[in-house]
Coordinates of C-alpha atoms in Angstrom, one line a residue:
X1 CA 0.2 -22.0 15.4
X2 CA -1.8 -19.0 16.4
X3 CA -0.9 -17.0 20.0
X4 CA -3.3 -15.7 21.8
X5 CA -1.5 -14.1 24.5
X6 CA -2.2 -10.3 24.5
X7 CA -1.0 -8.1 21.7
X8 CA 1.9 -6.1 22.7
X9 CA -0.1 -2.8 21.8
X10 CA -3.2 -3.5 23.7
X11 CA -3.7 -0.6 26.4
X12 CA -6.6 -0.7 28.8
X13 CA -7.0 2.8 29.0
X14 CA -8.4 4.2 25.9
X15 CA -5.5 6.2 24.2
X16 CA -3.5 5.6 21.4
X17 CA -0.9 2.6 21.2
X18 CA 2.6 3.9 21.7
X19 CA 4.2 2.0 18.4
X20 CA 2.4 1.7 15.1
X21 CA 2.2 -2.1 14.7
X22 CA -0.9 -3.5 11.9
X23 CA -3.5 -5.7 13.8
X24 CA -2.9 -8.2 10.7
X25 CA 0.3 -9.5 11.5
X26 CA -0.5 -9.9 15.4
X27 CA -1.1 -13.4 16.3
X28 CA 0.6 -15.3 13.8
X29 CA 3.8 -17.2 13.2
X30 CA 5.3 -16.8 9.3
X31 CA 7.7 -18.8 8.4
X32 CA 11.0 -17.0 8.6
X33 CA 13.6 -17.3 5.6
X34 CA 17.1 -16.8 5.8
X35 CA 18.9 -14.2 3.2
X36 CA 20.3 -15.2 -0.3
X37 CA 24.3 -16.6 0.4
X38 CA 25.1 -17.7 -3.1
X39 CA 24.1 -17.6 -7.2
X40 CA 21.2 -19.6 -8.4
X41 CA 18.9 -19.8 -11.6
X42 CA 15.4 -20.2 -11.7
X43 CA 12.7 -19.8 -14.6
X44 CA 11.4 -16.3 -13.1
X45 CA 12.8 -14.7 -10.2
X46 CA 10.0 -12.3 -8.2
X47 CA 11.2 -9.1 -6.3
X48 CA 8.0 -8.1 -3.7
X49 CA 7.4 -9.9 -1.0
X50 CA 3.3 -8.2 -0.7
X51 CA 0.2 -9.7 -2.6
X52 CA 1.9 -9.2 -5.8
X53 CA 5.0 -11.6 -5.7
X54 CA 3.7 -14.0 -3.1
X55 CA 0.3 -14.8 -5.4
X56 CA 2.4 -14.3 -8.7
X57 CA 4.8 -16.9 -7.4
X58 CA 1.8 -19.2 -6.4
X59 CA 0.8 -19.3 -9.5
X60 CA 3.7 -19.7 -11.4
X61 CA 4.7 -22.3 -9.0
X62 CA 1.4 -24.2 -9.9
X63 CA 2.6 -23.9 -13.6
X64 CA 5.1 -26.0 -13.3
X65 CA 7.9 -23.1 -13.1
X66 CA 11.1 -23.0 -11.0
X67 CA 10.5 -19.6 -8.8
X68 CA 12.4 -17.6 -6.7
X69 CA 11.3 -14.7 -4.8
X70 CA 13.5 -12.4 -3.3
X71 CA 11.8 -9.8 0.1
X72 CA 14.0 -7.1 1.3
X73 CA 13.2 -7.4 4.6
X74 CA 10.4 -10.0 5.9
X75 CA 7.5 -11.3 3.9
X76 CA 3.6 -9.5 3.9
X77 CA 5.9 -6.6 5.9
X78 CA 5.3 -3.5 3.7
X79 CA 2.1 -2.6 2.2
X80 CA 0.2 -5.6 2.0
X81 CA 0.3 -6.0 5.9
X82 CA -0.6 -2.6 6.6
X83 CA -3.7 -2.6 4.6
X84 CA -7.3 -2.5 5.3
X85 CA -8.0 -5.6 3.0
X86 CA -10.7 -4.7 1.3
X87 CA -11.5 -7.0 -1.7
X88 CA -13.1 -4.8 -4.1
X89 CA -14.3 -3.2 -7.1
X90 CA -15.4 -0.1 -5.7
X91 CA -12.2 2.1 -5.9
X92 CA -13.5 5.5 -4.5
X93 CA -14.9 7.6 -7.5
X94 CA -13.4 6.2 -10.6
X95 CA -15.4 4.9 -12.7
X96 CA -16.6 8.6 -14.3
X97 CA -12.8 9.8 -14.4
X98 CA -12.1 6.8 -16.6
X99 CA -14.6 7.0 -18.8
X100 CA -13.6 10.8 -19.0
X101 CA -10.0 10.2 -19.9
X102 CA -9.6 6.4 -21.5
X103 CA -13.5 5.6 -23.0
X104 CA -16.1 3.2 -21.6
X105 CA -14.0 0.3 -22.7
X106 CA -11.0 0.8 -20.8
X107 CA -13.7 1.8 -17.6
X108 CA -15.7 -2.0 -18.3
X109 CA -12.6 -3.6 -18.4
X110 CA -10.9 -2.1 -15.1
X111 CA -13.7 -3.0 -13.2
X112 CA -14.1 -6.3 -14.9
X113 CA -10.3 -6.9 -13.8
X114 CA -10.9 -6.0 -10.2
X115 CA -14.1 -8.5 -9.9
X116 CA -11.9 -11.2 -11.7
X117 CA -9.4 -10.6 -9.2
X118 CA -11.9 -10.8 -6.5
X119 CA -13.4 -14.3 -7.6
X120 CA -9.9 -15.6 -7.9
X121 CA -9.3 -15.1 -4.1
X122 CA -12.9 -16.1 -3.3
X123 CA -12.3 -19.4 -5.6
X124 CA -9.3 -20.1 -3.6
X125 CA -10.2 -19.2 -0.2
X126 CA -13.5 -21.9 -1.0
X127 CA -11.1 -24.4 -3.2
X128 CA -8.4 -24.5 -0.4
X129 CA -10.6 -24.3 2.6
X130 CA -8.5 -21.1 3.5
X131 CA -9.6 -19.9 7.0
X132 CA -9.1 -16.1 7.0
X133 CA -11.9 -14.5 7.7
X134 CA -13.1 -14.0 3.8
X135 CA -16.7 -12.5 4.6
X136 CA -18.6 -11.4 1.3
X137 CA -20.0 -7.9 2.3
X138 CA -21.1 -4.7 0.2
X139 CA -19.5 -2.1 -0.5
X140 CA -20.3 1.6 0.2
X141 CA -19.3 5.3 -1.0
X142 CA -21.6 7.7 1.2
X143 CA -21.1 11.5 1.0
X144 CA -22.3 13.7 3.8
X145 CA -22.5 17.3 1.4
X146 CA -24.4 18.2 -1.7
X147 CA -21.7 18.6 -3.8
X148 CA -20.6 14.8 -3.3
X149 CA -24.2 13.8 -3.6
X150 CA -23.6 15.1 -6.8
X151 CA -20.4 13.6 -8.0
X152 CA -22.4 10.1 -6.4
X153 CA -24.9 10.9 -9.0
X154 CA -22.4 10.9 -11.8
X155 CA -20.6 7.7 -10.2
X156 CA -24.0 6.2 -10.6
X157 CA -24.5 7.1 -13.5
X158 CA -21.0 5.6 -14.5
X159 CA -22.1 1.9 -13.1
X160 CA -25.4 2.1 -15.1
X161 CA -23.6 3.0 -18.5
X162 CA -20.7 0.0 -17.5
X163 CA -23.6 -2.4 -16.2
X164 CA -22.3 -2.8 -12.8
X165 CA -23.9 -3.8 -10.2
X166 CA -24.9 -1.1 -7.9
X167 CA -27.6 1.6 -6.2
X168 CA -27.7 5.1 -5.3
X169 CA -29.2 5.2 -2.3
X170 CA -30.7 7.7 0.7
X171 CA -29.8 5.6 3.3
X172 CA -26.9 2.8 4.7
X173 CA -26.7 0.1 7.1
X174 CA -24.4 2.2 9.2
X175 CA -26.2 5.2 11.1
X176 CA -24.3 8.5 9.7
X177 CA -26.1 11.8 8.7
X178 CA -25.7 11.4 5.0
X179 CA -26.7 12.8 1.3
X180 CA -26.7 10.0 -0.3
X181 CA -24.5 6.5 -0.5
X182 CA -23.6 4.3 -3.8
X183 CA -23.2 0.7 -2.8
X184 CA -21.4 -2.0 -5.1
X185 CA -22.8 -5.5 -4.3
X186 CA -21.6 -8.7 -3.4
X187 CA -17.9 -7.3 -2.9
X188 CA -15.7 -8.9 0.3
X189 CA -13.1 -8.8 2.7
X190 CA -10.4 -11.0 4.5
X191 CA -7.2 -11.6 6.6
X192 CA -4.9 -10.9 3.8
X193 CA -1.7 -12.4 6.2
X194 CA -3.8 -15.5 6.8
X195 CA -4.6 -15.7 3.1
X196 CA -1.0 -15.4 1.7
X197 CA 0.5 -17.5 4.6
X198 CA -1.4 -20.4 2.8
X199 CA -0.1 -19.2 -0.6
X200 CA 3.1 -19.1 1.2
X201 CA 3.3 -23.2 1.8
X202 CA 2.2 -24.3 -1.4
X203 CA 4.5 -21.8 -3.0
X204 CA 7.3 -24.3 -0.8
X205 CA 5.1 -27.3 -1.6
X206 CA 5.7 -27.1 -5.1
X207 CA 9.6 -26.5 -4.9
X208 CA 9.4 -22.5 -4.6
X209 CA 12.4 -20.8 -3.2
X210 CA 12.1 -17.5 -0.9
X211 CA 14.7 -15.3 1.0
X212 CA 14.5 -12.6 2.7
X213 CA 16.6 -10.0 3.7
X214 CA 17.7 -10.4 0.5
X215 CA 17.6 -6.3 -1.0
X216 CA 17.4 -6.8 -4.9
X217 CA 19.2 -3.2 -6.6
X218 CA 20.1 -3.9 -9.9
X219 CA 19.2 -5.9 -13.3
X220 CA 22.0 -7.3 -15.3
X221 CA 20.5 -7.4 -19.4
X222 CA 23.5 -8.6 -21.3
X223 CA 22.8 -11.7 -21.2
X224 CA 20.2 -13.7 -19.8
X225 CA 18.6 -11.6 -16.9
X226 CA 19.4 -11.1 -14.1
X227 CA 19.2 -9.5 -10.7
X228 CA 21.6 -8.1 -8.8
X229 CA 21.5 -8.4 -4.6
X230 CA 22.8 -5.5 -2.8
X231 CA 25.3 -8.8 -1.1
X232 CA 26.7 -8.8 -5.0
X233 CA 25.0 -12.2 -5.8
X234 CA 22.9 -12.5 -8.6
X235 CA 19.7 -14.7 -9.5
X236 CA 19.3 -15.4 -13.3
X237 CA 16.5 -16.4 -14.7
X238 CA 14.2 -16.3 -17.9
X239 CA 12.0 -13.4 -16.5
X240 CA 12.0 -11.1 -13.5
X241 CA 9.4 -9.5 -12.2
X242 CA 9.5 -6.3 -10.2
X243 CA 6.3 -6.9 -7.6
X244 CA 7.9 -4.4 -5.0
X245 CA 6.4 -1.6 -3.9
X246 CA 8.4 0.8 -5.9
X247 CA 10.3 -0.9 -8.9
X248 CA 13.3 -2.2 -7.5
X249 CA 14.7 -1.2 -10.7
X250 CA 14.0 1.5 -12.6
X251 CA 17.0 1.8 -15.2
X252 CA 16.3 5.0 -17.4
X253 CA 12.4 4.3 -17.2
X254 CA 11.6 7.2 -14.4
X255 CA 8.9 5.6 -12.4
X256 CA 9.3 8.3 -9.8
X257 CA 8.7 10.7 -12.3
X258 CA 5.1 9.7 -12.9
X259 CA 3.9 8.6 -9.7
X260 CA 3.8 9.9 -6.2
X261 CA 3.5 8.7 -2.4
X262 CA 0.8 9.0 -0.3
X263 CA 0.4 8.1 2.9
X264 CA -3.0 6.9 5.3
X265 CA -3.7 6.0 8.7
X266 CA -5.9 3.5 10.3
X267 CA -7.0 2.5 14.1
X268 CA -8.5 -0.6 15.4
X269 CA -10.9 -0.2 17.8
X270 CA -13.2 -2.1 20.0
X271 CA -16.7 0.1 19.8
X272 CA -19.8 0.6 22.3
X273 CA -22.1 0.5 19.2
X274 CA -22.4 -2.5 17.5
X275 CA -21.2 -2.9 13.7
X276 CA -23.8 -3.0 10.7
X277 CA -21.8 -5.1 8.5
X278 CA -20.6 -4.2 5.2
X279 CA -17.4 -1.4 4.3
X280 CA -17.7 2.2 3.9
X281 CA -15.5 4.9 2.7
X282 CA -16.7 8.9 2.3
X283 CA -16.7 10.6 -1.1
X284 CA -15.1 13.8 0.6
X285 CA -11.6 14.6 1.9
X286 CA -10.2 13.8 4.4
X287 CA -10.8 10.5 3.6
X288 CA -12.8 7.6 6.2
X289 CA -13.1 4.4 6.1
X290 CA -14.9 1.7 7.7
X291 CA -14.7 -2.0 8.1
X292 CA -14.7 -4.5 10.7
X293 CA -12.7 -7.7 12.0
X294 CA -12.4 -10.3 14.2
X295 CA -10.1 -10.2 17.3
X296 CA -10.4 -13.0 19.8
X297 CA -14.2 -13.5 18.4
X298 CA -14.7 -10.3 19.2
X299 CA -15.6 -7.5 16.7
X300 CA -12.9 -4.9 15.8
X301 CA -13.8 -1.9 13.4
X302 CA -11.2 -0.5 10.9
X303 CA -10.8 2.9 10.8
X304 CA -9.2 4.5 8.3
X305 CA -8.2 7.9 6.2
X306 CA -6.1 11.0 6.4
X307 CA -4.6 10.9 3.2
X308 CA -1.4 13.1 2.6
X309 CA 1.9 13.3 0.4
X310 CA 4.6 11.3 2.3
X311 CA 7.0 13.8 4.0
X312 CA 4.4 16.6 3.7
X313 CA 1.7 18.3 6.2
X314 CA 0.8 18.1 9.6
X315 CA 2.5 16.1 12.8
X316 CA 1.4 13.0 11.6
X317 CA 0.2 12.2 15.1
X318 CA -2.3 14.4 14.6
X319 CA -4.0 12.0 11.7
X320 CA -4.2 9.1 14.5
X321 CA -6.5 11.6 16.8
X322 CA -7.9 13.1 14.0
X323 CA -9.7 9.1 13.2
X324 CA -9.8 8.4 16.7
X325 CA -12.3 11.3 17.3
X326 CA -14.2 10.2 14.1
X327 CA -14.5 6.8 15.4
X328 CA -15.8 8.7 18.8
X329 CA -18.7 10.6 16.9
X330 CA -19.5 7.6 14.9
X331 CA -19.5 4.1 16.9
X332 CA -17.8 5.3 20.9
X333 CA -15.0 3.6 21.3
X334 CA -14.0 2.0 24.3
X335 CA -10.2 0.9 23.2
X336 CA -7.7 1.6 20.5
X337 CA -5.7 -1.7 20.0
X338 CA -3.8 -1.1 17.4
X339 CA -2.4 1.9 15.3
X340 CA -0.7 1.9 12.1
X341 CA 0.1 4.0 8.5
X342 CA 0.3 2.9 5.1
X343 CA 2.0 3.5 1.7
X344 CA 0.6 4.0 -2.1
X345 CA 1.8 5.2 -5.2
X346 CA -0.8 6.9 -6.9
X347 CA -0.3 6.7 -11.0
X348 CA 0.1 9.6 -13.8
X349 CA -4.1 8.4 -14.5
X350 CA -4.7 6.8 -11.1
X351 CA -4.6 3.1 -13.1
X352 CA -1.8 1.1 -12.2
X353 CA 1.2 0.2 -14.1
X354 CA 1.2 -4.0 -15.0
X355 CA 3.3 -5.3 -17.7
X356 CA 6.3 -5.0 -19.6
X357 CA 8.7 -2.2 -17.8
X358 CA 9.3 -0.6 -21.3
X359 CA 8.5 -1.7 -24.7
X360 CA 9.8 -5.0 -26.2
X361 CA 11.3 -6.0 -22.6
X362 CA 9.1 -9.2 -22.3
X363 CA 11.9 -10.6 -19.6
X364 CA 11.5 -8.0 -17.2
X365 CA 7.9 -7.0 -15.7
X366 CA 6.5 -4.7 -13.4
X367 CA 3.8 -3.9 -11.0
X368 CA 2.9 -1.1 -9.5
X369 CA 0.7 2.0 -8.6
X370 CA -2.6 0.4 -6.9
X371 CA -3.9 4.0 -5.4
X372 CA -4.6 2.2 -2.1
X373 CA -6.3 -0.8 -3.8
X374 CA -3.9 -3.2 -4.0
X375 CA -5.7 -6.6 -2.8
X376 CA -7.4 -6.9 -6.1
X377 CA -4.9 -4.1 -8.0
X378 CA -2.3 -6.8 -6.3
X379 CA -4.3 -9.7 -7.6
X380 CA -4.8 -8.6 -10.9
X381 CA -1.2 -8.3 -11.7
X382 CA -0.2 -11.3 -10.4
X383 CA -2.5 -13.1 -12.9
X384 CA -1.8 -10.6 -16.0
X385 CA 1.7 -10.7 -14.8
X386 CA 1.7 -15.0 -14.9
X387 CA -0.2 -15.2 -18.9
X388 CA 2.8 -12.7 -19.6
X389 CA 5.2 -15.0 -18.7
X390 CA 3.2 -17.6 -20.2
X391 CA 2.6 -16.0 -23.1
X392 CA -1.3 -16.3 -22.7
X393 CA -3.8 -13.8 -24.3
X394 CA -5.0 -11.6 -21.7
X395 CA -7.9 -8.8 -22.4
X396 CA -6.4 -6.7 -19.4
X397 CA -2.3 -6.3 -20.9
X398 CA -3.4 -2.7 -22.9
X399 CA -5.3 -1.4 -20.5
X400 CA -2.4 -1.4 -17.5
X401 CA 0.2 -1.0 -19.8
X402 CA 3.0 0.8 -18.0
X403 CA 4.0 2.9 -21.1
X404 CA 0.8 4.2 -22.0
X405 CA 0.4 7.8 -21.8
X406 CA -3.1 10.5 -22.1
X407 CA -2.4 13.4 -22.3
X408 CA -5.3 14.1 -20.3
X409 CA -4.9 13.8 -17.4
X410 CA -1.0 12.5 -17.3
X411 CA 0.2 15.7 -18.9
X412 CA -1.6 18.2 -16.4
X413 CA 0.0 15.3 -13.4
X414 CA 3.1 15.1 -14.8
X415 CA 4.0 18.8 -14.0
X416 CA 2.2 18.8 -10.6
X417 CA 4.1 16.3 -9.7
X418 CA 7.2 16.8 -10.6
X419 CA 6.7 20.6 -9.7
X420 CA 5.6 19.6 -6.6
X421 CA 9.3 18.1 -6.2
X422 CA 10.8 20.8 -7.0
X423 CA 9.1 23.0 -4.7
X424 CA 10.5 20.6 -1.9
X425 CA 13.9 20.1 -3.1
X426 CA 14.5 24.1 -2.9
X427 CA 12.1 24.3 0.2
X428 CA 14.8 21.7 2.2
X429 CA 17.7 23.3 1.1
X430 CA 17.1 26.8 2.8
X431 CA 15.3 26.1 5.6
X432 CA 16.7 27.4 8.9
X433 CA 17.0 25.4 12.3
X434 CA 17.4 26.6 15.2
X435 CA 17.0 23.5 17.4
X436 CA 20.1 21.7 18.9
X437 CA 20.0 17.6 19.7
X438 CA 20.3 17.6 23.5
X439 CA 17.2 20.3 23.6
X440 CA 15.1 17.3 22.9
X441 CA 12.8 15.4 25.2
X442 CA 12.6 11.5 25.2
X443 CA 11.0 9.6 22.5
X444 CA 11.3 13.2 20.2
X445 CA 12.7 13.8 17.1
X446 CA 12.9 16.5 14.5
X447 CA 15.5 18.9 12.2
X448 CA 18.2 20.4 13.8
X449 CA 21.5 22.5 13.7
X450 CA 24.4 19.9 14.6
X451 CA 28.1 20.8 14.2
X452 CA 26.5 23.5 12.3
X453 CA 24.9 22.0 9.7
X454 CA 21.2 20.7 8.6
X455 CA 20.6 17.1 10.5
X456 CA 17.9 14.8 11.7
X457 CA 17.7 13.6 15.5
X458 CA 15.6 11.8 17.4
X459 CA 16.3 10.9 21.1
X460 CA 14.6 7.5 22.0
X461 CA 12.8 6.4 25.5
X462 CA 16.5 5.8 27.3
X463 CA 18.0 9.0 26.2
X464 CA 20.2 7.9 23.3
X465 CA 20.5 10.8 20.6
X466 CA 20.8 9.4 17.1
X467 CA 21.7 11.8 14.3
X468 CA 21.7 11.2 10.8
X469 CA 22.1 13.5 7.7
X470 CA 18.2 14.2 6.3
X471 CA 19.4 14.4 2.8
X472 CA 17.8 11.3 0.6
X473 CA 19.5 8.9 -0.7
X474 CA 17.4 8.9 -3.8
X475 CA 18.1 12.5 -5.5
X476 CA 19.1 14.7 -2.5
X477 CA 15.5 16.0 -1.4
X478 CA 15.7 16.7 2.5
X479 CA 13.7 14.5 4.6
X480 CA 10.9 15.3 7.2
X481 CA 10.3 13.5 10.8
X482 CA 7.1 11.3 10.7
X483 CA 6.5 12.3 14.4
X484 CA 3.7 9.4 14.3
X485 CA 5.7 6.5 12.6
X486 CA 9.3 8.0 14.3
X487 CA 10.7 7.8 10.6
X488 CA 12.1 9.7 8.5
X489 CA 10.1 10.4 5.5
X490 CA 11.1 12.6 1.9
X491 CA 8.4 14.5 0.7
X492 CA 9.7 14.1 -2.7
X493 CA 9.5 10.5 -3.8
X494 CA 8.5 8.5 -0.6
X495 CA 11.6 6.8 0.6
X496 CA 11.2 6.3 4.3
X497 CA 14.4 5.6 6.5
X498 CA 14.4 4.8 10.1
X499 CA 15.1 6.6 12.9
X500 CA 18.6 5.4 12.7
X501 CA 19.1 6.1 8.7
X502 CA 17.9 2.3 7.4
X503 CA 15.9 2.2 4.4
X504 CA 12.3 1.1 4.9
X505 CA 10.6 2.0 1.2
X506 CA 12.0 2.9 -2.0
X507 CA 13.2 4.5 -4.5
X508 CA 16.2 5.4 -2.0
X509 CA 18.7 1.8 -2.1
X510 CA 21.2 3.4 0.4
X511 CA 20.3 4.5 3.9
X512 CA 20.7 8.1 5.4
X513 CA 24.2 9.2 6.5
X514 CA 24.7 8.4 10.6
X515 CA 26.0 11.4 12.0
X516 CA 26.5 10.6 15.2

């Protein structure tokens, strides 16, 4: 079912795409589902149409389970299909920081999780004769200045106390100018949208039921659970499980108090020097990363980076170029075929949040907070998430907890963050405009003064004007233009909204006021 006409974003000259599309979700035909129309049961019912709830409702599915999963807009459209999809272990410089803050156990047992997850999806991919690229490749953190040759030092030393497998090295397969590089063996990659589309039809296979544009907003507790749609049907079942990117619900647990957005970029480009194999990321900021994929049998390299708080910092234009010359220095690129930006929520302790959504609620789970790792983050909590259900032992349940608290380092993030919000929340409120609508160009947006007041516009490629009220939905923090993505994004809490006010990522349920 594949088409191989040419992407819609593929430019001859060598210049960034127009629109930010993901090159995983290019040539290839998901099945579409219509939107929930009426009240039904089921044994669980799985918010999250990403890794999460698709692989979580696989294998409850295989259980024997009746399952429903709910997508508020289309399937593998958020996160999951605007990843890199790397399968790994190797999460930046971690290991160190946990053993810092939760002990050697806790640090053994993350990364044990993370290579469990990783020889689930190579055990399927081989079991189910899954074609999506899986390729089993090593993984590399490389820093180019003494000070992160140092911090490598102390990653290393990390693996050797945790027994994992891995080297410090002077050199790497790819030709940079570096200090030194720490590579984690036998780690992979995939096409996560080809992987999960086969998940997708056994999920069907074995009586699953999926909708989408189906928006789930509320849980019902008094009796048996269930969730609300924002239609005003409901879905009851035994157990629920939040796998959305940002709990669907949240209740009085304040998930937005103890994690915040951030935001990253990546290009695919066709290079004039040829790819070493294997996946790379820096130790330094601003982040890069490398990887490659296939296009047309054709090699494409990944590159990635340019981390920021959502709604804060530069035009976010500027992080596109900013990997696009990187990728010059580095490999020459002859084309840019795709461009597109990503979404993570980055934890109080930087582990994510996998379990019960507060104490003694055994009915209602969540999944959250992968810090940009979410192919085997994802995986991980869709198989903690199923034992849960089943009520199976699992050595992982403590260790992702989602009430857990250290007071070092979640104390000293707790205030950043939230004083971070506040600093925006004031910041929005008093900022002056001196902009008008029809004083924009084509395909511009930005703040300005309408009727008098504080308002978002952008004027699209025929000359339309739309105007809506930057105020968030969430808890009234003003919203900045993502110049790059032409959304408009709070720097507060993440929620995203189009161009014309819809939501595209939580917390915020309702969309921005039109104005126009």
């Amino acid at each position: 079912m594949e088409d191989i006409s040419v992407p819609q974003n593929h430019h001859k000259e060598k210049k960034l795409p127009t629109f930010p599309e993901p090159y995983w979700r290019d040539f290839i035909d998901l099945p579409a589902f219509t939107s929930l129309q009426e009240d039904i049961k089921a044994d669980a019912v799985i918010v999250g149409g990403g890794i999460t709830g698709i692989t979580a409702a696989y294998l409850l599915a295989s259980e024997g389970l009746q399952v429903v999963l709910l997508e508020a807009s289309k399937l593998l459209n958020g996160t999951t299909g605007h990843t890199t999809a790397k399968i790994t272990a190797q999460h930046h410089l971690i290991y160190d920081e946990i053993i810092s803050h939760m002990g050697k156990s806790k640090a053994r047992l993350y990364y044990e999780a993370n290579m469990d997850a990783l020889a689930f999806i190579r055990k399927t991919v081989q079991d189910q004769h899954i074609d999506c690229d899986f390729s089993d490749e090593d993984a590399y953190i490389y820093a180019t200045t003494d000070q992160y040759a140092r911090k490598l030092e102390k990653e290393y030393k990390a693996y050797q106390n945790l027994n994992i497998n891995g080297e410090l090295k002077d050199k790497m397969p790819l030709d940079l100018n570096i200090k030194k590089a720490l590579v984690m063996k036998d780690q992979a990659q995939f096409h996560p949208i080809h992987y999960l589309a086969h998940l997708i039809q056994v999920i069907l296979d074995k009586g699953g039921r999926i909708y989408e544009s189906t928006v789930g907003v509320n849980v019902d507790n008094r009796d048996q659970p269930a969730v609300l749609t924002s239609d005003g049907h409901r879905v009851t079942a035994d157990h629920i499980l939040s796998c959305s990117h940002y709990p669907f619900y949240d209740g009085l647990h304040f998930y937005f108090t103890r994690m915040y957005a951030d935001r990253s970029y990546i290009i695919a480009a066709k290079t004039d020097r040829e790819f070493p194999g294997g996946m790379y990321i820096n130790a330094e900021n601003p982040p890069r990363s490398l990887r490659s994929a296939k296009l047309n049998g054709e090699n494409l390299i990944l590159i990635g980076g340019e981390s920021h708080k959502t709604g804060q910092g530069k035009d976010t234009l500027e992080h596109y170029k900013a990997l696009e010359s990187f990728g010059q220095e580095t490999l020459g690129i002859k084309d840019v075929v795709y461009r597109w930006s990503a979404q993570d929520l980055i934890t109080l302790d930087k582990v994510p949040y996998i379990g019960e959504m507060s104490p003694g609620e055994q009915n209602l789970l969540v999944a959250t907070g992968y810090r940009k790792w979410g192919m085997t983050n994802g995986t991980v909590a869709a198989l903690l998430l199923r034992d849960i259900v089943l009520k199976r032992e699992n050595p992982y349940q403590k260790l992702f907890e989602p009430s857990r608290f250290y007071a070092d380092p979640s104390l000293k993030e707790f205030f950043s963050i939230n004083g971070d919000v506040a600093k925006h929340l004031v910041k929005g409120k008093f900022q002056l405009f001196h902009k008008n609508a029809e004083d924009l160009a084509n395909d511009e947006g930005g703040v300005v003064t309408y009727k008098g007041e504080r308002a978002g516009a952008y004027k699209d490629d025929k000359g339309q004007v739309h105007i809506v009220d930057t105020t968030c939905t969430h808890l009234g923090c003003e919203t900045e233009w993502n110049h790059g993505d032409r959304t408009w994004d709070c720097p507060c809490h993440g929620s995203r909204f189009s161009y014309t006010g819809e939501v595209i990522e939580g917390p915020a349920e309702k969309p921005l006021k039109r104005m126009d």
